[in-house]
Amino acid sequence: MGVLQIDHVVVDVRDRMAEGAETFRRLGFQLTPMGKHSLGSANHLAVFGTDYLELLGTDVPGGKLRPDIAPFPQGLNGLVFRAWDGESEALEARLRANGVPAQPAQSFNRPVELPDGTQGDAKFKVVRLDRAAAFDGRLYWCEHMTPEHVWRPEWQEHPNGTLGIARVLLSVRDPERQAAQFRRMFGAEAVTMREDGRAVLRVKDAAVEAAPHAAVAAELGNAAPNPAGRGDYMALLGLKVKDVAEAARCLMMARVQAAMAAGILRVPAKVAVNTTIDFVA
């Protein structure tokens, strides 16, 4: 089993792909050309050093959404961990042995234009969980069969200076319950309970926190996302940048609402497709 790390996070834009892409470009992200999955969905990526952010939905306004993403509102709904080469089937078996309801590994692809102008396929294999296994969102593992078609140098430079994912904050009713689920998935040593009642999953270069709803509301205030019917949900994405002041200037030039406090540049969910974003050094 490889190093525990986040592979990517997913922001659902539903049938407003063009609008979502324009919003994230204004936030200072360079996006990949739109891709179309063999599963029937469309996406744009903001590719970082070892992880990325995915805008996911359909490119057809008013179009039908993929069944597994259709129940979710706009916003941050997907937390994806890296599955390493050849690991997917063994991972599925291990999860099930630990009482985690993993679904069978699924393969899919999307066409991609290669640097030389020819066409190739970005290929993936994922192991997803039943929705009852985690928060009210999508948690799964992704094995990249063709990582060279995702992490391309020309896609990894962003005007806002983003380098990678630093933090994911979940707003939950019971952090201990979420901690117990994480222990079954990742092992007891990967999870700690803090004195303030937050459960923390430590992954390479980042942390996934599960905090009570009241604590998240107090931390985020008016910048918080709309739960839109979700119970336990992803509330905030923290991104590491080269320079917070430069990121702030980038957003100011684009006239994006943001607030700086204690070295954190925060973009409220209402201006970022129902996704609260922190830029940190």
PDB file of C-alpha atoms in Angstrom:
ATOM      1  CA  MET A   1       0.000   0.000   0.000  1.00  0.00           C
ATOM      2  CA  GLY A   2       1.388   3.391  -1.012  1.00  0.00           C
ATOM      3  CA  VAL A   3       1.568   6.634   0.916  1.00  0.00           C
ATOM      4  CA  LEU A   4      -1.802   7.924   2.110  1.00  0.00           C
ATOM      5  CA  GLN A   5      -2.506  11.099   0.170  1.00  0.00           C
ATOM      6  CA  ILE A   6      -5.327  13.063  -1.391  1.00  0.00           C
ATOM      7  CA  ASP A   7      -5.586  12.523  -5.133  1.00  0.00           C
ATOM      8  CA  HIS A   8      -8.153  15.220  -5.833  1.00  0.00           C
ATOM      9  CA  VAL A   9     -11.287  16.966  -4.636  1.00  0.00           C
ATOM     10  CA  VAL A  10     -14.472  17.412  -6.650  1.00  0.00           C
ATOM     11  CA  VAL A  11     -16.622  20.514  -6.989  1.00  0.00           C
ATOM     12  CA  ASP A  12     -19.969  19.664  -8.554  1.00  0.00           C
ATOM     13  CA  VAL A  13     -21.130  22.298 -11.014  1.00  0.00           C
ATOM     14  CA  ARG A  14     -24.089  20.199 -12.230  1.00  0.00           C
ATOM     15  CA  ASP A  15     -25.356  21.588 -15.576  1.00  0.00           C
ATOM     16  CA  ARG A  16     -23.538  24.931 -15.229  1.00  0.00           C
ATOM     17  CA  MET A  17     -20.120  23.835 -16.469  1.00  0.00           C
ATOM     18  CA  ALA A  18     -19.302  26.977 -18.447  1.00  0.00           C
ATOM     19  CA  GLU A  19     -20.301  29.238 -15.561  1.00  0.00           C
ATOM     20  CA  GLY A  20     -18.355  27.147 -13.046  1.00  0.00           C
ATOM     21  CA  ALA A  21     -15.253  27.158 -15.225  1.00  0.00           C
ATOM     22  CA  GLU A  22     -15.402  30.919 -15.671  1.00  0.00           C
ATOM     23  CA  THR A  23     -15.737  31.365 -11.893  1.00  0.00           C
ATOM     24  CA  PHE A  24     -12.662  29.277 -11.156  1.00  0.00           C
ATOM     25  CA  ARG A  25     -10.641  31.015 -13.841  1.00  0.00           C
ATOM     26  CA  ARG A  26     -11.512  34.333 -12.170  1.00  0.00           C
ATOM     27  CA  LEU A  27     -10.284  32.782  -8.908  1.00  0.00           C
ATOM     28  CA  GLY A  28      -6.879  32.415 -10.556  1.00  0.00           C
ATOM     29  CA  PHE A  29      -6.874  28.781 -11.643  1.00  0.00           C
ATOM     30  CA  GLN A  30      -5.642  27.559 -14.990  1.00  0.00           C
ATOM     31  CA  LEU A  31      -8.100  24.900 -16.137  1.00  0.00           C
ATOM     32  CA  THR A  32      -7.518  22.021 -18.517  1.00  0.00           C
ATOM     33  CA  PRO A  33      -9.628  21.798 -21.673  1.00  0.00           C
ATOM     34  CA  MET A  34     -13.005  20.239 -20.977  1.00  0.00           C
ATOM     35  CA  GLY A  35     -12.918  16.464 -20.902  1.00  0.00           C
ATOM     36  CA  LYS A  36     -15.746  14.006 -21.448  1.00  0.00           C
ATOM     37  CA  HIS A  37     -15.751  10.746 -19.500  1.00  0.00           C
ATOM     38  CA  SER A  38     -16.840   7.421 -20.902  1.00  0.00           C
ATOM     39  CA  LEU A  39     -19.241   7.381 -17.908  1.00  0.00           C
ATOM     40  CA  GLY A  40     -21.177  10.292 -19.405  1.00  0.00           C
ATOM     41  CA  SER A  41     -19.905  13.288 -17.406  1.00  0.00           C
ATOM     42  CA  ALA A  42     -17.748  16.274 -18.283  1.00  0.00           C
ATOM     43  CA  ASN A  43     -14.977  17.996 -16.337  1.00  0.00           C
ATOM     44  CA  HIS A  44     -12.258  20.606 -16.093  1.00  0.00           C
ATOM     45  CA  LEU A  45      -9.213  20.170 -13.848  1.00  0.00           C
ATOM     46  CA  ALA A  46      -6.981  22.588 -11.970  1.00  0.00           C
ATOM     47  CA  VAL A  47      -3.834  20.484 -11.718  1.00  0.00           C
ATOM     48  CA  PHE A  48      -1.370  21.075  -8.879  1.00  0.00           C
ATOM     49  CA  GLY A  49       1.878  19.393  -7.836  1.00  0.00           C
ATOM     50  CA  THR A  50       0.629  15.944  -6.804  1.00  0.00           C
ATOM     51  CA  ASP A  51      -3.140  16.486  -6.628  1.00  0.00           C
ATOM     52  CA  TYR A  52      -5.851  18.496  -8.342  1.00  0.00           C
ATOM     53  CA  LEU A  53      -9.298  20.078  -8.179  1.00  0.00           C
ATOM     54  CA  GLU A  54     -12.004  18.761 -10.497  1.00  0.00           C
ATOM     55  CA  LEU A  55     -15.070  20.633 -11.721  1.00  0.00           C
ATOM     56  CA  LEU A  56     -17.576  17.899 -12.532  1.00  0.00           C
ATOM     57  CA  GLY A  57     -20.980  17.865 -14.185  1.00  0.00           C
ATOM     58  CA  THR A  58     -22.426  17.956 -17.677  1.00  0.00           C
ATOM     59  CA  ASP A  59     -21.592  20.343 -20.482  1.00  0.00           C
ATOM     60  CA  VAL A  60     -25.259  20.433 -21.563  1.00  0.00           C
ATOM     61  CA  PRO A  61     -27.325  23.151 -19.804  1.00  0.00           C
ATOM     62  CA  GLY A  62     -30.349  21.373 -18.389  1.00  0.00           C
ATOM     63  CA  GLY A  63     -28.764  18.042 -19.347  1.00  0.00           C
ATOM     64  CA  LYS A  64     -29.048  14.757 -17.489  1.00  0.00           C
ATOM     65  CA  LEU A  65     -26.436  14.182 -14.776  1.00  0.00           C
ATOM     66  CA  ARG A  66     -24.556  10.971 -14.110  1.00  0.00           C
ATOM     67  CA  PRO A  67     -26.652   8.990 -11.568  1.00  0.00           C
ATOM     68  CA  ASP A  68     -23.975   8.904  -8.858  1.00  0.00           C
ATOM     69  CA  ILE A  69     -23.500  12.698  -8.882  1.00  0.00           C
ATOM     70  CA  ALA A  70     -27.109  13.721  -9.558  1.00  0.00           C
ATOM     71  CA  PRO A  71     -28.175  13.721  -5.848  1.00  0.00           C
ATOM     72  CA  PHE A  72     -25.628  16.339  -4.831  1.00  0.00           C
ATOM     73  CA  PRO A  73     -26.012  20.131  -4.962  1.00  0.00           C
ATOM     74  CA  GLN A  74     -23.475  22.496  -6.427  1.00  0.00           C
ATOM     75  CA  GLY A  75     -20.378  22.638  -4.273  1.00  0.00           C
ATOM     76  CA  LEU A  76     -17.575  20.606  -2.754  1.00  0.00           C
ATOM     77  CA  ASN A  77     -18.840  17.025  -2.603  1.00  0.00           C
ATOM     78  CA  GLY A  78     -16.002  14.680  -3.542  1.00  0.00           C
ATOM     79  CA  LEU A  79     -12.953  13.610  -1.506  1.00  0.00           C
ATOM     80  CA  VAL A  80     -10.664  11.280  -3.446  1.00  0.00           C
ATOM     81  CA  PHE A  81      -7.578   9.443  -2.225  1.00  0.00           C
ATOM     82  CA  ARG A  82      -4.775   8.004  -4.338  1.00  0.00           C
ATOM     83  CA  ALA A  83      -4.855   4.320  -5.172  1.00  0.00           C
ATOM     84  CA  TRP A  84      -1.419   3.207  -6.272  1.00  0.00           C
ATOM     85  CA  ASP A  85      -0.448   1.087  -9.259  1.00  0.00           C
ATOM     86  CA  GLY A  86      -2.316  -2.217  -9.323  1.00  0.00           C
ATOM     87  CA  GLU A  87      -3.831  -1.588  -5.880  1.00  0.00           C
ATOM     88  CA  SER A  88      -7.533  -1.119  -6.661  1.00  0.00           C
ATOM     89  CA  GLU A  89      -8.767  -4.708  -6.374  1.00  0.00           C
ATOM     90  CA  ALA A  90      -6.684  -5.388  -3.246  1.00  0.00           C
ATOM     91  CA  LEU A  91      -7.912  -2.114  -1.763  1.00  0.00           C
ATOM     92  CA  GLU A  92     -11.515  -3.106  -2.421  1.00  0.00           C
ATOM     93  CA  ALA A  93     -10.951  -6.444  -0.675  1.00  0.00           C
ATOM     94  CA  ARG A  94      -9.201  -4.852   2.308  1.00  0.00           C
ATOM     95  CA  LEU A  95     -11.962  -2.296   2.792  1.00  0.00           C
ATOM     96  CA  ARG A  96     -14.655  -4.951   2.726  1.00  0.00           C
ATOM     97  CA  ALA A  97     -12.692  -7.086   5.204  1.00  0.00           C
ATOM     98  CA  ASN A  98     -12.684  -4.078   7.549  1.00  0.00           C
ATOM     99  CA  GLY A  99     -16.446  -3.687   7.277  1.00  0.00           C
ATOM    100  CA  VAL A 100     -16.314  -0.776   4.814  1.00  0.00           C
ATOM    101  CA  PRO A 101     -18.941  -1.114   2.025  1.00  0.00           C
ATOM    102  CA  ALA A 102     -16.677  -0.680  -0.994  1.00  0.00           C
ATOM    103  CA  GLN A 103     -18.141  -1.030  -4.465  1.00  0.00           C
ATOM    104  CA  PRO A 104     -16.400  -3.090  -7.166  1.00  0.00           C
ATOM    105  CA  ALA A 105     -13.482  -1.350  -8.842  1.00  0.00           C
ATOM    106  CA  GLN A 106     -14.640   0.506 -11.970  1.00  0.00           C
ATOM    107  CA  SER A 107     -12.561   1.484 -15.008  1.00  0.00           C
ATOM    108  CA  PHE A 108     -13.270   4.432 -17.279  1.00  0.00           C
ATOM    109  CA  ASN A 109     -11.479   6.944 -19.495  1.00  0.00           C
ATOM    110  CA  ARG A 110     -11.693  10.286 -21.238  1.00  0.00           C
ATOM    111  CA  PRO A 111     -10.042  11.453 -24.470  1.00  0.00           C
ATOM    112  CA  VAL A 112      -7.230  13.977 -24.134  1.00  0.00           C
ATOM    113  CA  GLU A 113      -5.208  15.897 -26.683  1.00  0.00           C
ATOM    114  CA  LEU A 114      -1.517  15.146 -26.249  1.00  0.00           C
ATOM    115  CA  PRO A 115       1.257  17.766 -26.472  1.00  0.00           C
ATOM    116  CA  ASP A 116       2.161  16.619 -30.002  1.00  0.00           C
ATOM    117  CA  GLY A 117      -1.397  17.228 -31.203  1.00  0.00           C
ATOM    118  CA  THR A 118      -2.406  13.563 -31.333  1.00  0.00           C
ATOM    119  CA  GLN A 119      -5.239  12.027 -29.332  1.00  0.00           C
ATOM    120  CA  GLY A 120      -4.846   9.745 -26.346  1.00  0.00           C
ATOM    121  CA  ASP A 121      -6.934   8.434 -23.477  1.00  0.00           C
ATOM    122  CA  ALA A 122      -6.579   9.319 -19.807  1.00  0.00           C
ATOM    123  CA  LYS A 123      -7.466   6.063 -18.042  1.00  0.00           C
ATOM    124  CA  PHE A 124      -8.598   5.569 -14.455  1.00  0.00           C
ATOM    125  CA  LYS A 125      -9.793   2.883 -12.068  1.00  0.00           C
ATOM    126  CA  VAL A 126     -11.810   3.885  -9.003  1.00  0.00           C
ATOM    127  CA  VAL A 127     -13.054   2.208  -5.836  1.00  0.00           C
ATOM    128  CA  ARG A 128     -16.093   4.006  -4.460  1.00  0.00           C
ATOM    129  CA  LEU A 129     -17.979   3.628  -1.198  1.00  0.00           C
ATOM    130  CA  ASP A 130     -21.657   3.337  -0.509  1.00  0.00           C
ATOM    131  CA  ARG A 131     -23.013   6.775   0.480  1.00  0.00           C
ATOM    132  CA  ALA A 132     -23.831   5.470   3.975  1.00  0.00           C
ATOM    133  CA  ALA A 133     -20.142   4.803   4.634  1.00  0.00           C
ATOM    134  CA  ALA A 134     -19.014   8.384   5.089  1.00  0.00           C
ATOM    135  CA  PHE A 135     -20.266  11.958   5.052  1.00  0.00           C
ATOM    136  CA  ASP A 136     -23.038  13.096   2.718  1.00  0.00           C
ATOM    137  CA  GLY A 137     -20.738  13.247  -0.271  1.00  0.00           C
ATOM    138  CA  ARG A 138     -18.586  10.987  -2.400  1.00  0.00           C
ATOM    139  CA  LEU A 139     -15.481   9.359  -0.926  1.00  0.00           C
ATOM    140  CA  TYR A 140     -13.402   7.119  -3.146  1.00  0.00           C
ATOM    141  CA  TRP A 141      -9.958   6.099  -4.371  1.00  0.00           C
ATOM    142  CA  CYS A 142      -8.548   6.749  -7.841  1.00  0.00           C
ATOM    143  CA  GLU A 143      -5.814   4.748  -9.549  1.00  0.00           C
ATOM    144  CA  HIS A 144      -4.256   6.574 -12.489  1.00  0.00           C
ATOM    145  CA  MET A 145      -3.352   4.248 -15.332  1.00  0.00           C
ATOM    146  CA  THR A 146      -1.951   7.169 -17.363  1.00  0.00           C
ATOM    147  CA  PRO A 147      -0.792   9.831 -14.858  1.00  0.00           C
ATOM    148  CA  GLU A 148       1.289  11.513 -17.554  1.00  0.00           C
ATOM    149  CA  HIS A 149      -1.972  12.633 -19.187  1.00  0.00           C
ATOM    150  CA  VAL A 150      -3.036  14.487 -16.010  1.00  0.00           C
ATOM    151  CA  TRP A 151       0.086  15.962 -14.403  1.00  0.00           C
ATOM    152  CA  ARG A 152       1.437  17.900 -17.358  1.00  0.00           C
ATOM    153  CA  PRO A 153       3.810  20.814 -16.594  1.00  0.00           C
ATOM    154  CA  GLU A 154       1.934  23.242 -18.844  1.00  0.00           C
ATOM    155  CA  TRP A 155      -1.183  22.767 -16.689  1.00  0.00           C
ATOM    156  CA  GLN A 156       0.433  23.103 -13.261  1.00  0.00           C
ATOM    157  CA  GLU A 157       1.095  26.843 -13.138  1.00  0.00           C
ATOM    158  CA  HIS A 158      -1.754  29.019 -11.807  1.00  0.00           C
ATOM    159  CA  PRO A 159      -2.046  32.822 -11.651  1.00  0.00           C
ATOM    160  CA  ASN A 160      -3.046  32.532  -7.965  1.00  0.00           C
ATOM    161  CA  GLY A 161       0.076  30.478  -7.224  1.00  0.00           C
ATOM    162  CA  THR A 162      -1.673  27.350  -5.949  1.00  0.00           C
ATOM    163  CA  LEU A 163       0.717  24.477  -5.226  1.00  0.00           C
ATOM    164  CA  GLY A 164      -1.601  21.848  -3.761  1.00  0.00           C
ATOM    165  CA  ILE A 165      -4.313  20.829  -1.327  1.00  0.00           C
ATOM    166  CA  ALA A 166      -3.543  21.602   2.320  1.00  0.00           C
ATOM    167  CA  ARG A 167      -6.799  21.064   4.191  1.00  0.00           C
ATOM    168  CA  VAL A 168     -10.301  19.679   3.810  1.00  0.00           C
ATOM    169  CA  LEU A 169     -12.858  20.549   6.497  1.00  0.00           C
ATOM    170  CA  LEU A 170     -15.956  18.419   7.021  1.00  0.00           C
ATOM    171  CA  SER A 171     -18.953  19.726   8.944  1.00  0.00           C
ATOM    172  CA  VAL A 172     -20.448  16.769  10.822  1.00  0.00           C
ATOM    173  CA  ARG A 173     -22.910  15.919  13.568  1.00  0.00           C
ATOM    174  CA  ASP A 174     -20.588  13.451  15.325  1.00  0.00           C
ATOM    175  CA  PRO A 175     -16.796  13.740  14.761  1.00  0.00           C
ATOM    176  CA  GLU A 176     -16.143  10.522  16.704  1.00  0.00           C
ATOM    177  CA  ARG A 177     -18.387   8.597  14.326  1.00  0.00           C
ATOM    178  CA  GLN A 178     -16.447  10.022  11.382  1.00  0.00           C
ATOM    179  CA  ALA A 179     -13.178   9.167  13.136  1.00  0.00           C
ATOM    180  CA  ALA A 180     -14.329   5.556  13.571  1.00  0.00           C
ATOM    181  CA  GLN A 181     -15.126   5.339   9.876  1.00  0.00           C
ATOM    182  CA  PHE A 182     -11.727   6.755   8.952  1.00  0.00           C
ATOM    183  CA  ARG A 183     -10.022   4.227  11.257  1.00  0.00           C
ATOM    184  CA  ARG A 184     -11.723   1.348   9.424  1.00  0.00           C
ATOM    185  CA  MET A 185     -10.622   2.814   6.106  1.00  0.00           C
ATOM    186  CA  PHE A 186      -7.082   3.958   6.896  1.00  0.00           C
ATOM    187  CA  GLY A 187      -6.027   2.411  10.223  1.00  0.00           C
ATOM    188  CA  ALA A 188      -6.105   3.733  13.775  1.00  0.00           C
ATOM    189  CA  GLU A 189      -2.678   5.371  13.523  1.00  0.00           C
ATOM    190  CA  ALA A 190      -3.874   7.749  10.783  1.00  0.00           C
ATOM    191  CA  VAL A 191      -6.612   9.357  12.905  1.00  0.00           C
ATOM    192  CA  THR A 192      -6.494  11.509  16.037  1.00  0.00           C
ATOM    193  CA  MET A 193      -9.137  13.210  18.158  1.00  0.00           C
ATOM    194  CA  ARG A 194      -8.200  16.722  19.237  1.00  0.00           C
ATOM    195  CA  GLU A 195      -9.101  18.249  22.572  1.00  0.00           C
ATOM    196  CA  ASP A 196     -11.514  20.608  20.826  1.00  0.00           C
ATOM    197  CA  GLY A 197     -13.527  17.623  19.597  1.00  0.00           C
ATOM    198  CA  ARG A 198     -12.291  17.574  16.018  1.00  0.00           C
ATOM    199  CA  ALA A 199     -11.281  14.346  14.296  1.00  0.00           C
ATOM    200  CA  VAL A 200      -8.179  14.695  12.109  1.00  0.00           C
ATOM    201  CA  LEU A 201      -7.047  12.336   9.370  1.00  0.00           C
ATOM    202  CA  ARG A 202      -3.399  12.990   8.555  1.00  0.00           C
ATOM    203  CA  VAL A 203      -2.410  12.456   4.952  1.00  0.00           C
ATOM    204  CA  LYS A 204       0.702  13.400   3.017  1.00  0.00           C
ATOM    205  CA  ASP A 205       1.044  17.213   2.922  1.00  0.00           C
ATOM    206  CA  ALA A 206      -2.544  17.773   4.114  1.00  0.00           C
ATOM    207  CA  ALA A 207      -5.158  17.127   6.792  1.00  0.00           C
ATOM    208  CA  VAL A 208      -8.808  16.160   6.643  1.00  0.00           C
ATOM    209  CA  GLU A 209     -10.709  17.536   9.649  1.00  0.00           C
ATOM    210  CA  ALA A 210     -14.197  16.588  10.814  1.00  0.00           C
ATOM    211  CA  ALA A 211     -15.636  19.249  13.136  1.00  0.00           C
ATOM    212  CA  PRO A 212     -19.080  19.709  14.718  1.00  0.00           C
ATOM    213  CA  HIS A 213     -21.544  21.809  12.749  1.00  0.00           C
ATOM    214  CA  ALA A 214     -21.466  24.552  15.395  1.00  0.00           C
ATOM    215  CA  ALA A 215     -17.664  24.784  15.290  1.00  0.00           C
ATOM    216  CA  VAL A 216     -17.641  25.017  11.498  1.00  0.00           C
ATOM    217  CA  ALA A 217     -20.341  27.699  11.561  1.00  0.00           C
ATOM    218  CA  ALA A 218     -18.301  29.675  14.090  1.00  0.00           C
ATOM    219  CA  GLU A 219     -15.105  29.336  12.025  1.00  0.00           C
ATOM    220  CA  LEU A 220     -16.565  30.186   8.626  1.00  0.00           C
ATOM    221  CA  GLY A 221     -19.380  32.581   9.472  1.00  0.00           C
ATOM    222  CA  ASN A 222     -20.903  34.182   6.390  1.00  0.00           C
ATOM    223  CA  ALA A 223     -18.289  32.513   4.185  1.00  0.00           C
ATOM    224  CA  ALA A 224     -19.788  29.065   4.840  1.00  0.00           C
ATOM    225  CA  PRO A 225     -21.424  27.039   2.062  1.00  0.00           C
ATOM    226  CA  ASN A 226     -25.118  26.318   1.907  1.00  0.00           C
ATOM    227  CA  PRO A 227     -25.668  22.713   3.098  1.00  0.00           C
ATOM    228  CA  ALA A 228     -28.527  22.467   0.575  1.00  0.00           C
ATOM    229  CA  GLY A 229     -30.044  19.472   2.294  1.00  0.00           C
ATOM    230  CA  ARG A 230     -26.786  17.698   3.122  1.00  0.00           C
ATOM    231  CA  GLY A 231     -26.247  16.308   6.619  1.00  0.00           C
ATOM    232  CA  ASP A 232     -22.495  15.778   7.151  1.00  0.00           C
ATOM    233  CA  TYR A 233     -20.720  17.541   4.291  1.00  0.00           C
ATOM    234  CA  MET A 234     -17.502  19.038   2.936  1.00  0.00           C
ATOM    235  CA  ALA A 235     -17.409  22.658   4.089  1.00  0.00           C
ATOM    236  CA  LEU A 236     -14.013  24.104   3.144  1.00  0.00           C
ATOM    237  CA  LEU A 237     -11.045  23.527   0.865  1.00  0.00           C
ATOM    238  CA  GLY A 238      -7.659  24.856   1.958  1.00  0.00           C
ATOM    239  CA  LEU A 239      -5.040  25.366  -0.743  1.00  0.00           C
ATOM    240  CA  LYS A 240      -1.329  26.025  -0.301  1.00  0.00           C
ATOM    241  CA  VAL A 241      -0.043  28.895  -2.451  1.00  0.00           C
ATOM    242  CA  LYS A 242       3.384  30.328  -3.193  1.00  0.00           C
ATOM    243  CA  ASP A 243       2.505  33.711  -1.680  1.00  0.00           C
ATOM    244  CA  VAL A 244      -0.786  34.660  -0.017  1.00  0.00           C
ATOM    245  CA  ALA A 245      -0.307  38.352  -0.775  1.00  0.00           C
ATOM    246  CA  GLU A 246       0.183  37.568  -4.467  1.00  0.00           C
ATOM    247  CA  ALA A 247      -2.940  35.392  -4.423  1.00  0.00           C
ATOM    248  CA  ALA A 248      -4.833  38.303  -2.863  1.00  0.00           C
ATOM    249  CA  ARG A 249      -3.627  40.639  -5.614  1.00  0.00           C
ATOM    250  CA  CYS A 250      -4.713  38.115  -8.233  1.00  0.00           C
ATOM    251  CA  LEU A 251      -8.229  37.995  -6.790  1.00  0.00           C
ATOM    252  CA  MET A 252      -8.366  41.761  -6.374  1.00  0.00           C
ATOM    253  CA  MET A 253      -7.473  42.263 -10.037  1.00  0.00           C
ATOM    254  CA  ALA A 254     -10.351  39.914 -10.952  1.00  0.00           C
ATOM    255  CA  ARG A 255     -12.668  41.745  -8.529  1.00  0.00           C
ATOM    256  CA  VAL A 256     -13.319  38.574  -6.562  1.00  0.00           C
ATOM    257  CA  GLN A 257     -14.633  39.051  -3.032  1.00  0.00           C
ATOM    258  CA  ALA A 258     -12.172  37.701  -0.452  1.00  0.00           C
ATOM    259  CA  ALA A 259     -11.045  38.507   3.093  1.00  0.00           C
ATOM    260  CA  MET A 260      -7.595  38.289   4.674  1.00  0.00           C
ATOM    261  CA  ALA A 261      -7.208  37.380   8.356  1.00  0.00           C
ATOM    262  CA  ALA A 262      -4.321  35.814  10.303  1.00  0.00           C
ATOM    263  CA  GLY A 263      -2.456  35.040   7.098  1.00  0.00           C
ATOM    264  CA  ILE A 264      -5.422  33.236   5.497  1.00  0.00           C
ATOM    265  CA  LEU A 265      -7.100  34.524   2.352  1.00  0.00           C
ATOM    266  CA  ARG A 266     -10.706  33.285   2.391  1.00  0.00           C
ATOM    267  CA  VAL A 267     -13.108  33.242  -0.542  1.00  0.00           C
ATOM    268  CA  PRO A 268     -16.745  32.871   0.557  1.00  0.00           C
ATOM    269  CA  ALA A 269     -18.792  30.017  -0.844  1.00  0.00           C
ATOM    270  CA  LYS A 270     -21.339  32.340  -2.416  1.00  0.00           C
ATOM    271  CA  VAL A 271     -18.805  33.495  -4.999  1.00  0.00           C
ATOM    272  CA  ALA A 272     -17.080  30.123  -5.586  1.00  0.00           C
ATOM    273  CA  VAL A 273     -19.812  27.660  -6.640  1.00  0.00           C
ATOM    274  CA  ASN A 274     -20.901  27.034  -3.039  1.00  0.00           C
ATOM    275  CA  THR A 275     -17.322  26.171  -2.040  1.00  0.00           C
ATOM    276  CA  THR A 276     -15.454  28.039   0.697  1.00  0.00           C
ATOM    277  CA  ILE A 277     -11.773  28.296  -0.237  1.00  0.00           C
ATOM    278  CA  ASP A 278      -8.811  29.264   1.928  1.00  0.00           C
ATOM    279  CA  PHE A 279      -5.467  30.212   0.391  1.00  0.00           C
ATOM    280  CA  VAL A 280      -2.612  29.639   2.853  1.00  0.00           C
ATOM    281  CA  ALA A 281       1.176  29.810   2.776  1.00  0.00           C
TER     282      ALA A 281
END
